[in-house]
Short mmCIF file of C-alpha atoms in Angstrom, two decimals:
data_model
loop_
_atom_site.label_atom_id
_atom_site.label_comp_id
_atom_site.label_asym_id
_atom_site.label_seq_id
_atom_site.Cartn_x
_atom_site.Cartn_y
_atom_site.Cartn_z
CA MET A 1 -88.78 9.48 199.79
CA LYS A 2 -85.87 10.45 202.01
CA ARG A 3 -84.92 7.77 204.51
CA GLN A 4 -83.21 8.84 207.69
CA TRP A 5 -81.23 5.63 207.95
CA LEU A 6 -79.54 6.29 204.61
CA THR A 7 -78.36 9.85 205.26
CA LYS A 8 -75.10 8.95 206.99
CA ALA A 9 -71.99 6.99 206.11
CA VAL A 10 -69.19 5.89 208.36
CA PHE A 11 -65.55 5.24 207.62
CA ILE A 12 -63.41 3.77 210.36
CA LEU A 13 -60.69 6.40 210.42
CA ALA A 14 -59.35 5.97 213.91
CA ALA A 15 -60.83 2.71 215.03
CA VAL A 16 -59.40 0.61 217.80
CA LEU A 17 -60.42 -2.24 220.01
CA ALA A 18 -60.45 -0.30 223.25
CA LEU A 19 -58.96 -2.07 226.21
CA GLY A 20 -60.96 -0.57 229.03
CA MET A 21 -58.91 0.45 232.03
CA PHE A 22 -60.77 1.00 235.27
CA LEU A 23 -59.75 1.84 238.78
CA PRO A 24 -62.12 0.01 241.15
CA ALA A 25 -62.10 1.39 244.68
CA CYS A 26 -61.72 -1.10 247.50
CA GLY A 27 -64.82 -2.57 249.09
CA ASN A 28 -67.25 -2.17 246.17
CA ASP A 29 -68.25 -4.96 243.81
CA GLU A 30 -69.52 -4.57 240.28
CA PRO A 31 -73.26 -5.41 240.20
CA GLN A 32 -74.02 -9.05 239.47
CA GLN A 33 -77.69 -9.30 238.68
CA THR A 34 -77.74 -13.08 238.75
CA THR A 35 -76.31 -13.57 242.24
CA THR A 36 -78.33 -14.29 245.35
CA ALA A 37 -79.08 -11.42 247.69
CA PRO A 38 -77.29 -11.59 251.06
CA THR A 39 -79.29 -12.77 254.05
CA THR A 40 -78.65 -9.50 255.85
CA GLN A 41 -79.08 -6.62 253.43
CA THR A 42 -76.01 -4.53 254.23
CA PRO A 43 -76.09 -1.27 252.26
CA MET A 44 -74.02 -1.80 249.13
CA GLU A 45 -73.82 1.19 246.84
CA LEU A 46 -71.95 1.38 243.54
CA ARG A 47 -71.03 4.87 242.35
CA LEU A 48 -70.29 5.20 238.65
CA ASN A 49 -69.84 7.96 236.11
CA LEU A 50 -72.22 8.14 233.16
CA ALA A 51 -69.99 10.87 231.64
CA GLY A 52 -72.90 13.11 230.68
CA GLU A 53 -76.63 13.66 230.61
CA PRO A 54 -78.37 11.05 228.44
CA ALA A 55 -80.46 12.64 225.70
CA GLN A 56 -83.25 10.24 226.62
CA ILE A 57 -83.68 6.75 228.11
CA ASP A 58 -86.52 5.49 225.93
CA PRO A 59 -85.68 1.96 224.70
CA SER A 60 -87.44 2.65 221.40
CA ARG A 61 -85.22 5.66 220.70
CA ALA A 62 -81.93 4.96 222.45
CA SER A 63 -78.68 4.68 220.54
CA TRP A 64 -75.89 6.00 222.78
CA ALA A 65 -73.94 4.06 225.41
CA ALA A 66 -75.05 6.28 228.29
CA GLU A 67 -78.69 5.76 227.33
CA ARG A 68 -78.29 2.00 227.07
CA SER A 69 -76.54 1.84 230.43
CA VAL A 70 -79.66 3.19 232.11
CA ILE A 71 -82.11 1.12 230.08
CA GLN A 72 -80.33 -2.14 230.82
CA GLN A 73 -80.61 -1.54 234.57
CA CYS A 74 -84.39 -1.19 234.30
CA PHE A 75 -85.45 -3.48 231.44
CA ASP A 76 -85.08 -7.10 230.39
CA GLY A 77 -85.72 -8.36 226.87
CA LEU A 78 -86.79 -11.71 225.52
CA LEU A 79 -83.16 -12.71 225.06
CA GLY A 80 -79.79 -11.46 226.26
CA PHE A 81 -76.09 -12.08 225.82
CA ASN A 82 -73.71 -14.10 227.94
CA GLN A 83 -70.20 -12.78 228.56
CA ASP A 84 -68.91 -14.67 225.51
CA LEU A 85 -71.68 -13.06 223.39
CA SER A 86 -73.66 -16.30 223.10
CA LEU A 87 -77.42 -15.92 223.48
CA LYS A 88 -79.40 -16.67 226.61
CA ALA A 89 -83.11 -16.75 227.35
CA VAL A 90 -84.27 -13.95 229.68
CA VAL A 91 -87.98 -13.13 229.54
CA ALA A 92 -88.41 -15.86 226.92
CA ALA A 93 -88.78 -19.32 228.42
CA ALA A 94 -86.30 -20.66 225.87
CA ILE A 95 -84.35 -19.63 222.79
CA PRO A 96 -86.44 -20.58 219.73
CA THR A 97 -84.96 -23.29 217.55
CA THR A 98 -85.90 -24.83 214.22
CA GLY A 99 -88.85 -27.08 214.95
CA ASN A 100 -89.42 -25.46 218.35
CA GLY A 101 -90.29 -21.86 217.71
CA ILE A 102 -88.76 -21.25 214.27
CA SER A 103 -90.77 -22.36 211.26
CA ALA A 104 -89.29 -24.71 208.68
CA ASP A 105 -88.93 -21.88 206.15
CA GLY A 106 -87.16 -19.68 208.73
CA LYS A 107 -89.68 -16.86 208.34
CA THR A 108 -91.76 -17.20 211.51
CA TYR A 109 -90.42 -16.97 215.07
CA THR A 110 -92.53 -17.84 218.09
CA PHE A 111 -91.43 -16.81 221.58
CA THR A 112 -93.04 -18.17 224.73
CA LEU A 113 -92.72 -15.93 227.77
CA ARG A 114 -91.64 -17.50 231.05
CA SER A 115 -94.22 -17.38 233.84
CA GLY A 116 -94.14 -14.82 236.63
CA VAL A 117 -92.46 -11.98 234.74
CA THR A 118 -93.76 -8.64 236.03
CA TRP A 119 -93.31 -4.91 235.65
CA SER A 120 -91.96 -2.97 238.59
CA ASP A 121 -95.57 -2.16 239.57
CA ASN A 122 -96.11 -5.95 239.91
CA THR A 123 -98.45 -6.24 236.91
CA PRO A 124 -97.65 -9.06 234.46
CA VAL A 125 -95.50 -8.55 231.39
CA THR A 126 -97.38 -9.90 228.38
CA ALA A 127 -96.70 -10.63 224.73
CA ALA A 128 -98.73 -7.51 223.90
CA ASP A 129 -96.11 -5.39 225.70
CA PHE A 130 -93.47 -6.67 223.29
CA VAL A 131 -95.76 -6.04 220.32
CA TYR A 132 -96.27 -2.45 221.47
CA GLY A 133 -92.55 -1.89 222.09
CA ILE A 134 -91.48 -3.21 218.67
CA LYS A 135 -94.17 -1.42 216.68
CA ARG A 136 -93.54 1.79 218.61
CA MET A 137 -89.83 1.55 217.76
CA LEU A 138 -90.78 1.26 214.07
CA SER A 139 -93.07 4.29 214.14
CA PRO A 140 -92.23 6.91 211.48
CA ASP A 141 -93.05 9.58 214.04
CA LEU A 142 -90.41 8.30 216.47
CA ALA A 143 -87.53 8.10 213.95
CA SER A 144 -85.66 5.44 215.92
CA GLU A 145 -81.95 5.30 215.09
CA TYR A 146 -81.91 1.48 215.11
CA ALA A 147 -85.24 0.77 213.40
CA SER A 148 -83.55 -0.30 210.14
CA PHE A 149 -82.02 -3.26 211.97
CA TYR A 150 -85.54 -4.70 212.13
CA PHE A 151 -86.60 -4.12 208.52
CA GLY A 152 -86.53 -7.88 208.04
CA ILE A 153 -89.89 -8.00 209.84
CA VAL A 154 -92.87 -8.05 207.50
CA GLY A 155 -94.14 -4.51 206.95
CA ALA A 156 -91.49 -2.88 209.14
CA GLU A 157 -89.77 -0.81 206.46
CA ALA A 158 -93.03 0.28 204.87
CA TYR A 159 -94.30 1.55 208.22
CA TYR A 160 -91.07 3.27 209.28
CA THR A 161 -90.63 5.13 206.01
CA ALA A 162 -94.26 6.36 205.84
CA THR A 163 -93.35 9.79 207.20
CA ASP A 164 -95.73 11.59 204.84
CA ALA A 165 -98.67 9.22 205.27
CA THR A 166 -101.96 10.26 206.83
CA PRO A 167 -102.78 9.09 210.38
CA ALA A 168 -105.18 6.52 208.97
CA GLN A 169 -102.55 5.21 206.56
CA LYS A 170 -99.97 4.97 209.37
CA THR A 171 -102.43 3.00 211.48
CA ALA A 172 -103.02 0.57 208.63
CA LEU A 173 -99.28 0.15 208.06
CA ARG A 174 -98.72 -0.35 211.78
CA ASP A 175 -101.37 -3.05 211.87
CA ALA A 176 -99.67 -4.76 208.92
CA VAL A 177 -96.33 -5.13 210.73
CA GLY A 178 -95.70 -8.84 211.25
CA VAL A 179 -95.63 -8.85 215.05
CA ARG A 180 -98.60 -10.14 217.05
CA ALA A 181 -99.57 -11.55 220.42
CA VAL A 182 -101.07 -15.01 219.90
CA ASN A 183 -102.09 -14.92 223.56
CA THR A 184 -100.75 -13.29 226.74
CA THR A 185 -97.60 -15.43 226.79
CA THR A 186 -96.96 -16.13 223.10
CA LEU A 187 -95.34 -13.68 220.68
CA GLU A 188 -95.19 -14.35 216.95
CA ILE A 189 -92.95 -12.45 214.52
CA LYS A 190 -93.01 -12.95 210.76
CA LEU A 191 -90.03 -12.08 208.52
CA ASN A 192 -89.82 -11.30 204.83
CA ASP A 193 -86.98 -13.78 204.38
CA PRO A 194 -84.89 -16.00 206.64
CA LEU A 195 -82.53 -13.88 208.74
CA PRO A 196 -79.80 -15.80 210.63
CA SER A 197 -79.02 -12.81 212.86
CA PHE A 198 -82.62 -12.26 213.97
CA LEU A 199 -82.27 -13.87 217.40
CA ASN A 200 -79.32 -11.60 218.13
CA LEU A 201 -81.47 -8.59 217.22
CA MET A 202 -84.09 -9.78 219.69
CA ALA A 203 -81.49 -9.56 222.45
CA MET A 204 -80.98 -5.84 221.81
CA TRP A 205 -82.75 -2.96 223.57
CA PRO A 206 -84.97 -1.76 220.65
CA SER A 207 -87.01 -4.97 221.03
CA TYR A 208 -87.61 -4.54 224.78
CA PRO A 209 -91.19 -4.46 226.06
CA ILE A 210 -92.88 -1.16 226.90
CA LYS A 211 -96.11 -0.74 228.82
CA GLU A 212 -98.46 1.23 226.59
CA SER A 213 -100.60 2.64 229.40
CA VAL A 214 -97.56 4.32 230.98
CA VAL A 215 -96.58 6.07 227.74
CA THR A 216 -100.18 7.06 227.04
CA ALA A 217 -100.65 8.52 230.52
CA ASN A 218 -97.37 10.43 230.67
CA GLY A 219 -96.38 11.23 227.10
CA GLU A 220 -92.77 12.37 226.71
CA GLY A 221 -92.47 12.48 230.50
CA TRP A 222 -92.83 8.73 230.94
CA THR A 223 -89.04 8.33 231.28
CA GLU A 224 -88.77 10.57 234.35
CA ALA A 225 -88.07 9.07 237.78
CA GLY A 226 -91.25 7.79 239.40
CA LYS A 227 -92.88 7.13 236.02
CA TYR A 228 -90.21 5.05 234.33
CA LEU A 229 -91.74 1.58 234.48
CA GLY A 230 -89.51 -1.34 233.58
CA ASN A 231 -89.25 -5.08 234.13
CA GLY A 232 -85.57 -5.18 235.08
CA PRO A 233 -83.71 -5.62 238.38
CA PHE A 234 -83.54 -1.90 239.25
CA VAL A 235 -85.89 1.09 239.25
CA LEU A 236 -84.99 4.71 238.61
CA LYS A 237 -85.63 6.48 241.90
CA GLU A 238 -84.11 9.89 241.18
CA TRP A 239 -82.94 11.88 238.17
CA VAL A 240 -81.36 15.23 238.93
CA HIS A 241 -80.73 16.36 235.38
CA GLN A 242 -77.14 17.20 234.47
CA ASP A 243 -75.99 15.87 237.86
CA HIS A 244 -76.90 12.28 238.77
CA MET A 245 -79.29 9.33 238.60
CA THR A 246 -80.09 6.96 241.45
CA PHE A 247 -81.30 3.37 241.09
CA GLU A 248 -82.61 0.97 243.73
CA PRO A 249 -83.56 -2.70 243.48
CA ASN A 250 -86.95 -3.40 241.92
CA PRO A 251 -88.96 -4.84 244.84
CA ASN A 252 -91.12 -6.79 242.39
CA TYR A 253 -88.31 -8.11 240.25
CA TRP A 254 -89.24 -11.53 238.94
CA GLY A 255 -85.64 -12.77 238.61
CA THR A 256 -82.83 -13.26 241.09
CA LYS A 257 -82.52 -10.17 243.25
CA PRO A 258 -79.40 -8.01 242.83
CA LYS A 259 -76.91 -7.71 245.68
CA LEU A 260 -76.53 -3.97 245.32
CA THR A 261 -78.89 -1.80 247.32
CA LYS A 262 -78.16 1.35 245.33
CA ILE A 263 -76.48 2.49 242.12
CA THR A 264 -75.59 6.12 241.56
CA TYR A 265 -74.66 7.42 238.12
CA ARG A 266 -72.82 10.74 238.16
CA MET A 267 -72.67 12.92 235.04
CA ILE A 268 -69.10 14.18 235.06
CA THR A 269 -68.19 15.02 231.48
CA ASP A 270 -64.50 15.70 232.09
CA ALA A 271 -62.57 12.43 232.35
CA ASN A 272 -59.87 14.09 234.45
CA ALA A 273 -62.49 15.40 236.86
CA ALA A 274 -63.99 11.91 237.07
CA LEU A 275 -60.59 10.46 237.91
CA ALA A 276 -60.16 13.12 240.58
CA ALA A 277 -63.56 12.12 242.02
CA TYR A 278 -62.36 8.52 242.16
CA LYS A 279 -59.18 9.51 243.95
CA ASN A 280 -61.30 11.52 246.40
CA ASN A 281 -63.49 8.44 247.09
CA GLU A 282 -66.54 9.97 245.36
CA LEU A 283 -66.62 7.28 242.67
CA ASP A 284 -65.97 3.55 242.97
CA ILE A 285 -64.88 3.09 239.36
CA SER A 286 -63.30 5.52 236.94
CA GLY A 287 -62.04 5.23 233.42
CA VAL A 288 -58.48 6.27 232.68
CA PRO A 289 -58.49 9.49 230.61
CA THR A 290 -57.47 9.06 226.97
CA GLY A 291 -53.83 9.96 226.51
CA THR A 292 -52.86 9.19 230.11
CA GLU A 293 -52.92 5.39 229.88
CA ALA A 294 -49.15 4.82 229.92
CA ALA A 295 -48.57 7.26 232.79
CA THR A 296 -51.37 5.74 234.85
CA ILE A 297 -50.10 2.20 234.31
CA ALA A 298 -46.69 3.35 235.53
CA ASP A 299 -48.11 5.14 238.58
CA PRO A 300 -46.83 3.38 241.75
CA VAL A 301 -50.21 3.71 243.51
CA TYR A 302 -52.96 3.75 240.90
CA GLY A 303 -51.17 1.45 238.51
CA LYS A 304 -51.89 -1.37 240.98
CA GLU A 305 -55.62 -0.62 240.92
CA ILE A 306 -56.06 -0.79 237.16
CA VAL A 307 -58.24 -3.55 235.73
CA ARG A 308 -57.71 -4.06 231.99
CA TYR A 309 -60.24 -5.91 229.88
CA PRO A 310 -61.18 -6.12 226.19
CA GLU A 311 -64.05 -3.78 225.31
CA LEU A 312 -65.79 -4.05 221.96
CA VAL A 313 -65.57 -0.43 220.88
CA THR A 314 -64.68 1.30 217.63
CA PHE A 315 -63.78 4.95 217.12
CA ALA A 316 -64.81 6.45 213.80
CA PHE A 317 -65.71 9.51 211.78
CA GLN A 318 -69.35 9.75 210.76
CA PHE A 319 -70.19 11.72 207.63
CA ASN A 320 -73.44 13.16 206.38
CA VAL A 321 -73.28 12.09 202.76
CA ASN A 322 -76.01 14.55 201.76
CA LYS A 323 -73.55 17.42 202.25
CA ALA A 324 -70.55 18.26 200.08
CA PRO A 325 -67.78 17.21 199.98
CA PHE A 326 -68.84 14.10 201.90
CA ASN A 327 -71.08 13.08 199.02
CA ILE A 328 -67.93 12.34 196.99
CA LEU A 329 -66.81 8.75 197.55
CA LYS A 330 -63.13 9.35 196.75
CA PHE A 331 -63.03 12.23 199.24
CA ARG A 332 -64.25 9.92 202.00
CA GLN A 333 -61.76 7.27 200.92
CA ALA A 334 -58.97 9.85 201.02
CA MET A 335 -59.82 10.72 204.61
CA ALA A 336 -59.91 7.04 205.53
CA CYS A 337 -56.40 6.51 204.16
CA ALA A 338 -55.03 9.68 205.77
CA ILE A 339 -55.25 8.51 209.41
CA ASP A 340 -52.40 6.59 211.01
CA ARG A 341 -54.37 4.35 213.34
CA ALA A 342 -51.26 2.71 214.77
CA ALA A 343 -50.02 6.14 215.85
CA PHE A 344 -53.34 6.71 217.61
CA VAL A 345 -53.08 3.42 219.50
CA ASN A 346 -49.39 3.68 220.33
CA ASN A 347 -48.80 7.41 220.79
CA VAL A 348 -52.13 8.73 222.03
CA ARG A 349 -53.40 5.75 223.98
CA GLY A 350 -50.08 4.41 225.20
CA GLY A 351 -50.44 1.08 223.41
CA VAL A 352 -53.93 0.39 224.76
CA GLY A 353 -56.07 -0.94 221.92
CA LYS A 354 -55.74 -2.54 218.51
CA VAL A 355 -55.98 -1.11 215.02
CA ALA A 356 -59.27 -1.93 213.28
CA LEU A 357 -60.42 -1.18 209.75
CA SER A 358 -64.11 -2.08 210.02
CA TRP A 359 -66.96 -1.76 212.50
CA ILE A 360 -66.50 -5.30 213.82
CA PRO A 361 -63.39 -5.19 216.02
CA PRO A 362 -60.99 -8.05 216.82
CA GLY A 363 -62.59 -10.40 219.35
CA MET A 364 -66.17 -10.04 218.12
CA PRO A 365 -67.84 -12.84 216.12
CA GLY A 366 -67.69 -12.03 212.41
CA TYR A 367 -64.39 -10.14 212.59
CA ASP A 368 -62.53 -10.19 209.27
CA ALA A 369 -58.98 -8.84 209.30
CA ASN A 370 -59.11 -8.22 205.54
CA LEU A 371 -62.27 -6.15 205.60
CA GLY A 372 -61.36 -2.52 204.98
CA ALA A 373 -57.70 -3.29 204.31
CA GLU A 374 -57.75 -1.05 201.24
CA TYR A 375 -58.33 1.92 203.58
CA ALA A 376 -55.34 1.32 205.83
CA PHE A 377 -53.05 4.30 206.43
CA ASN A 378 -51.32 5.38 203.23
CA ALA A 379 -50.57 9.09 202.92
CA THR A 380 -49.54 8.82 199.27
CA LYS A 381 -52.76 7.04 198.35
CA ALA A 382 -54.77 9.54 200.41
CA LYS A 383 -53.28 12.47 198.46
CA GLN A 384 -53.98 10.75 195.15
CA LEU A 385 -57.61 10.03 196.11
CA LEU A 386 -58.06 13.60 197.27
CA ALA A 387 -56.81 14.88 193.91
CA GLU A 388 -59.09 12.46 192.06
CA ALA A 389 -61.98 13.78 194.14
CA GLY A 390 -61.24 17.23 192.72
CA PHE A 391 -59.24 18.73 195.58
CA PRO A 392 -55.49 18.44 194.83
CA ASN A 393 -53.53 19.22 198.00
CA ALA A 394 -56.92 20.16 199.54
CA ALA A 395 -57.31 23.14 197.19
CA GLY A 396 -60.90 24.23 196.69
CA LEU A 397 -62.25 22.41 199.74
CA PRO A 398 -65.00 24.08 201.75
CA VAL A 399 -64.51 24.39 205.51
CA ILE A 400 -64.50 20.92 207.08
CA LYS A 401 -66.03 20.93 210.55
CA PHE A 402 -65.91 18.17 213.14
CA GLN A 403 -68.54 18.18 215.88
CA PHE A 404 -67.99 15.96 218.92
CA SER A 405 -69.13 15.54 222.49
CA ASP A 406 -66.95 17.82 224.58
CA THR A 407 -65.04 15.54 226.94
CA ALA A 408 -61.34 15.49 227.70
CA GLY A 409 -60.93 12.15 225.92
CA ASN A 410 -62.83 13.29 222.86
CA ARG A 411 -60.82 16.49 222.69
CA THR A 412 -57.60 14.46 222.64
CA ILE A 413 -58.95 12.24 219.85
CA ALA A 414 -60.22 15.24 217.87
CA GLN A 415 -56.88 17.01 218.13
CA PHE A 416 -55.13 13.87 216.89
CA LEU A 417 -57.43 13.68 213.88
CA GLN A 418 -56.96 17.36 213.20
CA ALA A 419 -53.17 16.98 213.20
CA GLN A 420 -53.28 13.84 211.02
CA LEU A 421 -55.41 15.43 208.31
CA LYS A 422 -53.25 18.54 208.21
CA GLN A 423 -49.99 16.61 208.16
CA ASN A 424 -50.98 13.93 205.65
CA VAL A 425 -53.40 15.63 203.21
CA ASN A 426 -53.24 19.34 204.08
CA ILE A 427 -56.89 19.44 205.25
CA ASP A 428 -57.70 22.01 207.92
CA LEU A 429 -60.20 20.40 210.28
CA VAL A 430 -62.20 22.88 212.37
CA LEU A 431 -63.10 21.41 215.76
CA GLU A 432 -66.54 22.17 217.18
CA PRO A 433 -66.98 20.61 220.65
CA MET A 434 -70.58 20.34 221.88
CA GLU A 435 -72.31 19.60 225.17
CA SER A 436 -72.93 15.83 225.33
CA LYS A 437 -76.74 15.85 225.24
CA ALA A 438 -76.85 18.47 222.48
CA PHE A 439 -74.35 16.45 220.44
CA SER A 440 -76.32 13.21 220.65
CA GLN A 441 -79.53 15.04 219.74
CA MET A 442 -77.81 16.67 216.77
CA VAL A 443 -76.51 13.34 215.46
CA ASN A 444 -79.87 11.62 215.85
CA ALA A 445 -81.59 14.47 214.01
CA GLU A 446 -79.29 14.29 210.98
#
């Protein structure tokens, strides 16, 4: 049986630890959801750029940064992450520990929900809402991009991969998934084997609660403004597709109320246009367009407004290994060795970032500097691998196409990759920019 989660492979060809550079306009604070609301509610709006229309904002399906940005305004999970990436209890009353929520064999996790947690319609959030959200994410009919992360749960993989099963068989497999509500405030999850990273997975958006009655009543339209029911600090008040989203504080939020009275997400796909909007006081924060970092830092006015911080981001090629020539391992290895990552960081990004050779970038727990070292830039090795793959000096290769979301930053990155492959291994890379939403839908469908 074909498994969606096995159809793609990734090699970190131009990966960096991005150092985010933002230009915060005066008089606007970044939202702090844990701070106390002011006594007098002075209007405080934050205007940001989402950089494109999200393909969807369903927690069970989301995979892209723009999608997650919306979800995390409107939903809270059992657990979350502190700034240093340590875990914190959110909807859960406490983080389960061995002897207090984690069984002795490490295969059963019990979460107790804190009291008073409600949806934005002021109805209580229950353990059953988490059961529904997790099992829905694992549905073979939903084809969630991140479902495989949760295959450690009893019955999860069998249910997710049952794409050809009958409705009755799918129901039986769904019922067999090891997630259940012991009572309204107690959630129990059973694993196949001990999984040390499981608590971290329960801090991620695919495990967020979803209210079944809302999805049942509205179908695919449940994520539209006015129907999008969450348990987070903000509610989605307006969604003008391809233009902007507006969020306001959830009046029934169970946690500490946010200071901000409004958040507006614009959908400006061109990074240079977004920077122009910032300079025209239409945005409060703007990213610095890729390739302009050094010039912006040196700018006598805007250089003083830059805020630099480490951002855990990797840039990479993603291949569909079911299509030739990407099904040839040595061909993929050749491409990995053909990219001068240091040139990308230093020449394209003006020194902003760090070379990385694996998905886990410097600064993230689990980083290993030696992982992927055999695929560091080496043009001679790349040519040899390409020849061993059956394409000496790229002879006999079919047309190699590169689809990407059409933004100014992505175009700069794509052009760099195109030049590197031509210069180092004589591969002609055909660039195929796509509208952002169409691109994310295409990738998820592969």
